[in-house]
Coordinates of C-alpha atoms in Angstrom, one line a residue:
M1 CA 83.1 68.2 42.8
T2 CA 85.3 69.0 45.6
T3 CA 83.6 70.4 48.8
T4 CA 86.5 73.1 51.0
A5 CA 85.2 72.8 54.5
P6 CA 84.7 76.5 56.1
T7 CA 87.5 77.8 58.2
T8 CA 86.9 79.5 61.1
A9 CA 89.6 82.2 61.9
R10 CA 90.4 82.7 65.5
K11 CA 90.3 86.1 66.9
S12 CA 92.5 86.7 69.5
R13 CA 91.6 89.7 71.7
S14 CA 93.9 91.6 73.8
Q15 CA 93.5 92.4 77.1
S16 CA 94.0 95.4 78.8
Q17 CA 96.4 95.2 82.1
W18 CA 93.5 95.7 84.5
S19 CA 91.7 92.5 82.6
I20 CA 95.0 90.9 83.2
V21 CA 95.2 91.9 87.2
W22 CA 91.6 90.9 87.8
S23 CA 92.1 87.4 86.0
Q24 CA 95.3 87.0 88.4
F25 CA 93.3 88.3 91.4
K26 CA 90.9 86.0 91.2
R27 CA 93.0 82.8 90.7
N28 CA 94.3 83.5 94.1
P29 CA 91.7 81.8 96.7
L30 CA 93.1 83.6 100.0
A31 CA 92.5 87.0 97.9
R32 CA 89.3 86.2 97.0
A33 CA 88.8 84.9 100.6
G34 CA 89.9 88.2 102.0
L35 CA 87.8 90.6 98.9
I36 CA 85.0 88.9 100.2
L37 CA 85.2 89.0 104.0
L38 CA 86.1 92.6 103.7
G39 CA 82.7 92.9 101.6
L40 CA 81.0 91.2 104.6
L41 CA 82.6 93.8 107.1
Y42 CA 82.2 96.9 105.0
L43 CA 78.2 95.6 104.2
M44 CA 78.2 95.3 108.1
A45 CA 79.7 99.0 108.7
L46 CA 76.9 100.5 106.2
L47 CA 73.6 98.9 107.9
A48 CA 75.1 98.7 111.8
G49 CA 71.9 100.4 112.5
F50 CA 69.6 98.1 110.7
L51 CA 71.8 95.2 112.5
A52 CA 72.2 96.4 115.9
P53 CA 68.9 96.0 117.8
Y54 CA 69.3 98.9 120.4
G55 CA 71.1 102.1 119.8
L56 CA 74.7 102.8 120.4
T57 CA 74.3 104.7 123.9
E58 CA 70.9 103.0 124.6
Y59 CA 70.9 101.8 128.6
S60 CA 68.2 101.7 131.0
T61 CA 68.8 103.7 134.2
S62 CA 66.5 102.1 135.9
D63 CA 66.9 98.3 135.6
R64 CA 70.4 98.4 134.5
I65 CA 71.8 95.0 133.8
S66 CA 75.7 95.2 134.2
W67 CA 77.9 92.5 132.7
A68 CA 75.2 90.4 131.6
P69 CA 75.7 87.3 129.6
P70 CA 75.0 86.4 126.1
T71 CA 70.9 86.3 125.9
P72 CA 69.7 82.5 125.1
I73 CA 67.4 82.0 122.3
H74 CA 64.7 79.5 122.5
W75 CA 62.5 78.1 119.5
R76 CA 59.9 76.3 120.7
D77 CA 57.6 76.7 124.1
A78 CA 56.0 74.6 126.6
Q79 CA 53.4 74.3 123.9
G80 CA 54.9 73.7 120.9
N81 CA 54.7 76.8 119.3
F82 CA 57.7 77.4 117.3
G83 CA 59.5 80.8 117.1
P84 CA 62.3 82.4 118.4
Y85 CA 61.5 83.9 122.1
V86 CA 63.3 84.9 124.9
Y87 CA 62.8 84.7 128.7
G88 CA 63.0 88.2 131.6
I89 CA 66.2 88.3 133.0
K90 CA 66.3 88.2 137.0
R91 CA 69.0 89.1 139.1
D92 CA 70.5 87.2 141.5
I93 CA 73.6 87.0 144.3
D94 CA 76.3 84.3 143.5
M95 CA 76.9 83.4 147.0
E96 CA 80.2 81.6 146.6
T97 CA 81.8 85.2 144.9
F98 CA 79.5 87.6 146.3
R99 CA 78.8 89.0 142.7
D100 CA 75.5 89.6 140.6
K101 CA 74.7 86.7 138.5
Y102 CA 71.7 87.0 135.8
V103 CA 69.3 84.0 135.2
E104 CA 66.4 83.0 133.2
D105 CA 63.2 84.4 134.2
T106 CA 61.0 81.9 132.7
S107 CA 57.7 83.9 134.0
V108 CA 58.1 86.4 131.1
T109 CA 58.5 85.5 127.6
C110 CA 58.8 88.2 124.7
P111 CA 58.9 87.1 120.9
V112 CA 62.2 88.3 118.8
K113 CA 59.9 90.3 116.5
F114 CA 61.8 91.3 112.9
F115 CA 61.4 94.4 111.0
Q116 CA 59.6 96.1 113.6
T117 CA 60.0 99.9 114.4
H118 CA 60.4 101.9 117.0
P119 CA 58.6 105.3 117.0
G120 CA 59.6 107.8 119.6
M121 CA 62.3 106.1 120.8
E122 CA 65.4 108.7 120.0
N123 CA 68.4 106.2 121.1
R124 CA 67.2 103.7 117.9
T125 CA 66.7 106.2 115.2
Y126 CA 69.2 106.3 112.6
R127 CA 69.9 107.2 108.7
F128 CA 69.6 104.4 106.8
L129 CA 72.3 104.1 104.2
G130 CA 73.6 107.6 105.6
F131 CA 70.7 109.9 104.7
I132 CA 67.3 108.4 105.7
P133 CA 65.5 108.7 108.7
T134 CA 64.4 105.3 110.3
S135 CA 64.0 103.2 113.8
L136 CA 63.1 100.1 111.7
K137 CA 65.5 97.0 112.9
L138 CA 66.3 93.3 111.8
F139 CA 65.3 92.3 115.2
S140 CA 64.5 93.1 118.6
V141 CA 62.3 92.7 121.6
D142 CA 59.7 94.5 123.5
A143 CA 60.7 95.1 126.9
P144 CA 61.0 94.0 129.8
C145 CA 62.8 91.5 128.1
K146 CA 66.5 92.1 127.3
L147 CA 68.3 90.4 124.0
Y148 CA 72.1 91.0 124.6
L149 CA 73.6 88.6 121.9
W150 CA 77.0 89.1 122.9
G151 CA 76.6 90.5 126.4
S152 CA 76.4 93.7 128.0
D153 CA 78.9 96.0 129.5
S154 CA 79.2 97.8 132.6
Y155 CA 76.4 100.4 131.8
G156 CA 74.2 97.9 130.6
R157 CA 74.5 98.4 126.8
D158 CA 74.1 95.8 124.3
Q159 CA 78.0 94.6 123.1
F160 CA 76.4 93.5 119.6
S161 CA 75.0 96.9 119.1
R162 CA 77.8 98.5 119.8
V163 CA 80.4 96.6 117.7
M164 CA 78.3 97.2 115.0
Y165 CA 78.5 100.8 115.7
G166 CA 82.2 100.6 116.2
S167 CA 82.7 99.2 112.4
Q168 CA 81.5 102.2 110.9
I169 CA 84.3 104.5 112.9
S170 CA 87.1 101.3 112.7
L171 CA 86.4 100.7 108.9
S172 CA 86.1 104.2 108.0
I173 CA 89.2 105.3 109.6
G174 CA 91.4 103.1 107.5
I175 CA 90.4 104.2 104.2
I176 CA 90.2 107.8 104.7
A177 CA 93.3 108.3 106.5
S178 CA 94.7 106.1 103.9
V179 CA 94.0 108.2 101.2
L180 CA 94.8 111.6 102.7
T181 CA 97.9 109.5 103.3
V182 CA 98.4 108.8 99.7
I183 CA 97.5 112.6 98.6
L184 CA 99.9 114.0 100.6
G185 CA 102.6 111.4 99.8
L186 CA 101.8 112.1 95.9
I187 CA 101.8 115.8 96.0
M188 CA 105.2 115.7 98.5
G189 CA 107.3 112.8 96.9
G190 CA 106.0 114.7 93.3
I191 CA 107.3 117.8 94.4
A192 CA 110.4 116.5 95.3
G193 CA 111.0 114.1 92.2
Y194 CA 110.9 116.7 89.8
F195 CA 111.7 119.9 91.2
R196 CA 115.0 118.3 93.0
G197 CA 117.4 121.0 94.5
V198 CA 116.5 122.7 97.6
A199 CA 112.5 121.0 97.4
D200 CA 114.1 117.9 97.5
T201 CA 116.4 118.6 100.1
V202 CA 113.9 119.6 102.7
I203 CA 111.2 117.4 102.1
M204 CA 113.7 114.6 102.2
R205 CA 114.5 115.7 105.6
L206 CA 111.7 116.1 106.9
V207 CA 110.5 112.7 105.7
E208 CA 113.9 111.5 107.7
V209 CA 113.3 113.1 111.0
L210 CA 109.7 111.4 111.0
S211 CA 111.3 108.2 110.2
A212 CA 113.7 108.5 113.0
I213 CA 110.9 109.0 115.7
P214 CA 109.4 105.6 116.7
E215 CA 105.4 106.0 115.6
L216 CA 104.0 104.8 118.4
F217 CA 105.8 107.4 120.4
L218 CA 104.6 109.8 117.8
L219 CA 100.9 108.9 117.7
I220 CA 101.0 109.7 121.7
T221 CA 102.9 112.4 121.8
L222 CA 100.5 114.6 118.6
R223 CA 97.6 113.3 120.7
A224 CA 98.8 114.4 123.9
L225 CA 98.5 118.1 122.7
F226 CA 94.8 118.2 122.6
P227 CA 92.6 117.6 125.7
I228 CA 91.4 114.3 126.6
N229 CA 87.8 115.4 126.9
S230 CA 87.6 117.3 123.9
D231 CA 84.5 117.2 121.5
P232 CA 83.9 113.4 120.2
I233 CA 83.3 114.4 116.6
L234 CA 86.8 116.3 117.0
V235 CA 89.1 113.5 118.2
F236 CA 87.5 111.5 115.1
Y237 CA 88.9 114.2 112.7
L238 CA 91.8 114.6 114.9
V239 CA 93.0 110.7 114.9
I240 CA 92.5 110.7 110.9
G241 CA 94.5 113.5 110.7
I242 CA 97.4 112.1 113.1
L243 CA 97.4 108.9 111.2
S244 CA 97.9 111.0 108.0
L245 CA 100.2 112.8 108.9
I246 CA 102.7 110.0 110.4
G247 CA 101.9 107.7 107.3
W248 CA 103.2 109.9 104.4
G249 CA 106.9 109.7 104.9
G250 CA 107.5 106.2 103.0
L251 CA 105.0 106.2 99.9
A252 CA 106.6 110.2 99.5
R253 CA 110.3 108.6 98.8
I254 CA 109.1 105.8 96.8
V255 CA 106.9 108.2 94.6
R256 CA 110.1 110.4 94.2
G257 CA 112.2 107.8 92.8
Q258 CA 110.3 106.7 90.7
I259 CA 109.5 110.2 89.1
L260 CA 113.3 110.7 89.2
S261 CA 113.8 107.9 86.8
V262 CA 110.4 108.9 84.7
R263 CA 111.2 112.4 84.6
E264 CA 114.0 112.2 81.8
L265 CA 112.1 109.8 79.4
D266 CA 111.3 111.0 76.1
Y267 CA 107.2 111.5 76.5
V268 CA 107.9 113.6 79.4
Q269 CA 110.6 116.0 77.1
A270 CA 108.4 116.2 74.6
A271 CA 105.5 117.8 76.9
T272 CA 108.1 119.9 78.6
A273 CA 109.3 120.9 74.7
L274 CA 105.7 121.3 74.1
G275 CA 105.2 124.4 76.9
A276 CA 103.3 122.0 79.3
S277 CA 103.3 123.5 82.8
D278 CA 104.9 121.9 85.6
S279 CA 101.6 121.1 87.1
R280 CA 100.1 119.2 84.1
I281 CA 103.4 117.3 83.5
I282 CA 103.4 116.3 87.2
G283 CA 99.5 115.1 87.1
K284 CA 98.9 114.0 83.9
H285 CA 102.3 112.4 83.0
L286 CA 104.6 111.4 86.1
L287 CA 101.9 110.8 89.1
P288 CA 100.0 108.1 87.1
S289 CA 103.2 105.9 86.4
T290 CA 103.0 105.2 90.1
A291 CA 99.3 104.0 90.0
T292 CA 100.2 100.4 90.6
Y293 CA 102.3 101.1 93.2
I294 CA 99.7 103.1 94.9
I295 CA 96.8 100.4 95.0
I296 CA 99.0 98.6 96.6
Y297 CA 99.9 100.8 98.8
L298 CA 96.5 101.6 99.7
S299 CA 95.5 98.1 100.3
L300 CA 98.3 97.4 102.8
A301 CA 98.3 100.7 104.7
I302 CA 94.7 100.2 105.4
P303 CA 95.0 97.3 108.3
G304 CA 97.5 99.5 109.7
F305 CA 95.7 102.7 110.4
I306 CA 93.1 100.4 111.2
L307 CA 95.4 99.5 114.2
G308 CA 96.9 102.6 114.6
E309 CA 93.6 104.0 115.6
S310 CA 92.7 100.9 117.9
G311 CA 95.9 101.1 119.1
L312 CA 94.8 104.7 120.5
S313 CA 91.4 104.0 121.6
F314 CA 92.7 100.9 123.5
I315 CA 95.0 103.2 125.8
G316 CA 92.4 105.4 125.9
I317 CA 93.4 108.5 124.0
G318 CA 91.6 107.9 120.5
I319 CA 87.9 107.7 120.2
V320 CA 85.8 108.7 122.9
E321 CA 82.5 108.2 124.4
P322 CA 79.7 108.4 123.3
F323 CA 81.3 107.1 120.1
A324 CA 82.8 103.2 120.0
S325 CA 85.3 101.5 117.7
W326 CA 86.4 98.4 118.3
G327 CA 89.5 99.7 119.7
S328 CA 87.9 101.6 122.4
L329 CA 85.4 98.4 123.3
L330 CA 88.6 96.3 123.3
G331 CA 89.6 98.9 126.2
V332 CA 87.0 97.8 128.3
A333 CA 88.1 94.3 128.2
Q334 CA 91.7 95.3 129.1
A335 CA 90.7 97.1 132.0
G336 CA 88.5 93.8 133.4
G337 CA 91.8 92.1 133.7
F338 CA 91.7 88.7 134.2
E339 CA 88.2 88.7 134.7
S340 CA 87.5 89.5 131.1
I341 CA 89.0 86.4 130.0
D342 CA 87.4 84.1 133.3
A343 CA 84.0 85.8 133.3
R344 CA 83.3 87.8 130.8
P345 CA 84.9 86.4 127.7
W346 CA 82.1 88.4 125.5
T347 CA 84.3 92.0 125.7
L348 CA 87.1 90.1 123.6
I349 CA 84.5 89.8 120.5
P350 CA 86.0 93.5 119.5
G351 CA 89.8 91.9 119.1
V352 CA 88.1 89.0 116.9
F353 CA 86.6 91.6 113.7
I354 CA 90.2 94.0 114.0
V355 CA 92.3 90.5 113.2
L356 CA 89.5 89.7 110.6
A357 CA 90.0 93.2 109.3
V358 CA 93.5 93.0 108.9
L359 CA 93.6 89.7 107.6
G360 CA 91.0 90.6 104.9
W361 CA 93.0 93.9 104.0
Q362 CA 96.3 91.5 104.2
F363 CA 95.2 89.0 101.5
V364 CA 93.8 91.0 99.5
G365 CA 97.1 93.8 99.5
D366 CA 99.3 90.3 98.9
G367 CA 96.8 89.0 95.8
L368 CA 97.4 92.5 94.0
R369 CA 100.8 92.2 94.4
D370 CA 101.2 89.5 92.8
A371 CA 98.8 89.9 90.2
F372 CA 100.4 93.1 89.6
D373 CA 103.8 91.1 89.1
P374 CA 104.5 89.6 85.9
R375 CA 106.7 87.3 87.2
R376 CA 104.2 85.6 89.1
R377 CA 101.4 85.3 86.1
R378 CA 100.5 81.9 85.5

């Protein structure tokens, strides 16, 4: 009697383009690192109110501690008790430089408290996840002690808290401005590529005019049209609008070129013969062909807009008080000159976060570009 071994048929699973792109993206170690880094930064921005021990504009009018260095955290007291605590801060005069200096007041001890609410303190009330009003803080200390993890500024405001809150503006402006730029670039490029003729000529000449003007000069000129002391909310949306207005030209030109090559294909001609409207042909058949480029463009444009906002705020014409962004916080270090490097190095910390955010988006953008490129697939 002859027995035949069972044969297992292998079913080859077909992969979609997005699954192939994702598998290629995961093989890039820098792209993975960038994605993790961006996830941590945006999580920090989302939980800024919870992570920051103080409010954005909170400082003491009676006992202001200007340019205080980072507060040391101690873990074991003289009695052997274990737990984080800080000492009070005492102001003194440096007899060599005749400047204020701060030393620890060991007679005042305050434990670091976790998950503590602060009812009645409006400066510490925020909206958790954007819609739940609360004053719960991850960590804090009670008066009269101060907990300055990254020092304080000239008004005695906690630098760590302001960097946390500043991440919300710096990171959100990059995404919002990029999305508006993509929408504007798709609309203008789609119209120019599909209708051609006069519409194409007018839009492309406008793009050339915007490209001929230096970007920084155009940014400063458009911002100078509005008063410096405008409403802070208005300035926030104004900066987004200016960044979007000057950034759509290059994208529109690329979209126009792609649509010019796609509009003559058979499926577009078939849609035209069946009586589809121009808006349907552009929106359903032409613009989706640019999806790959748009995704890569977004990931590489966002860091540019983050730097653009930081530059405007750094020179004092971007985000204004009482709000803060990483650029405006870094402007404080610039105002201090060499003393910021020598005596107050913690004022340079916002610049580190700008570099991290830009590097993260660059790594992700490069990873997406390689993942979408068939010639680079392994």
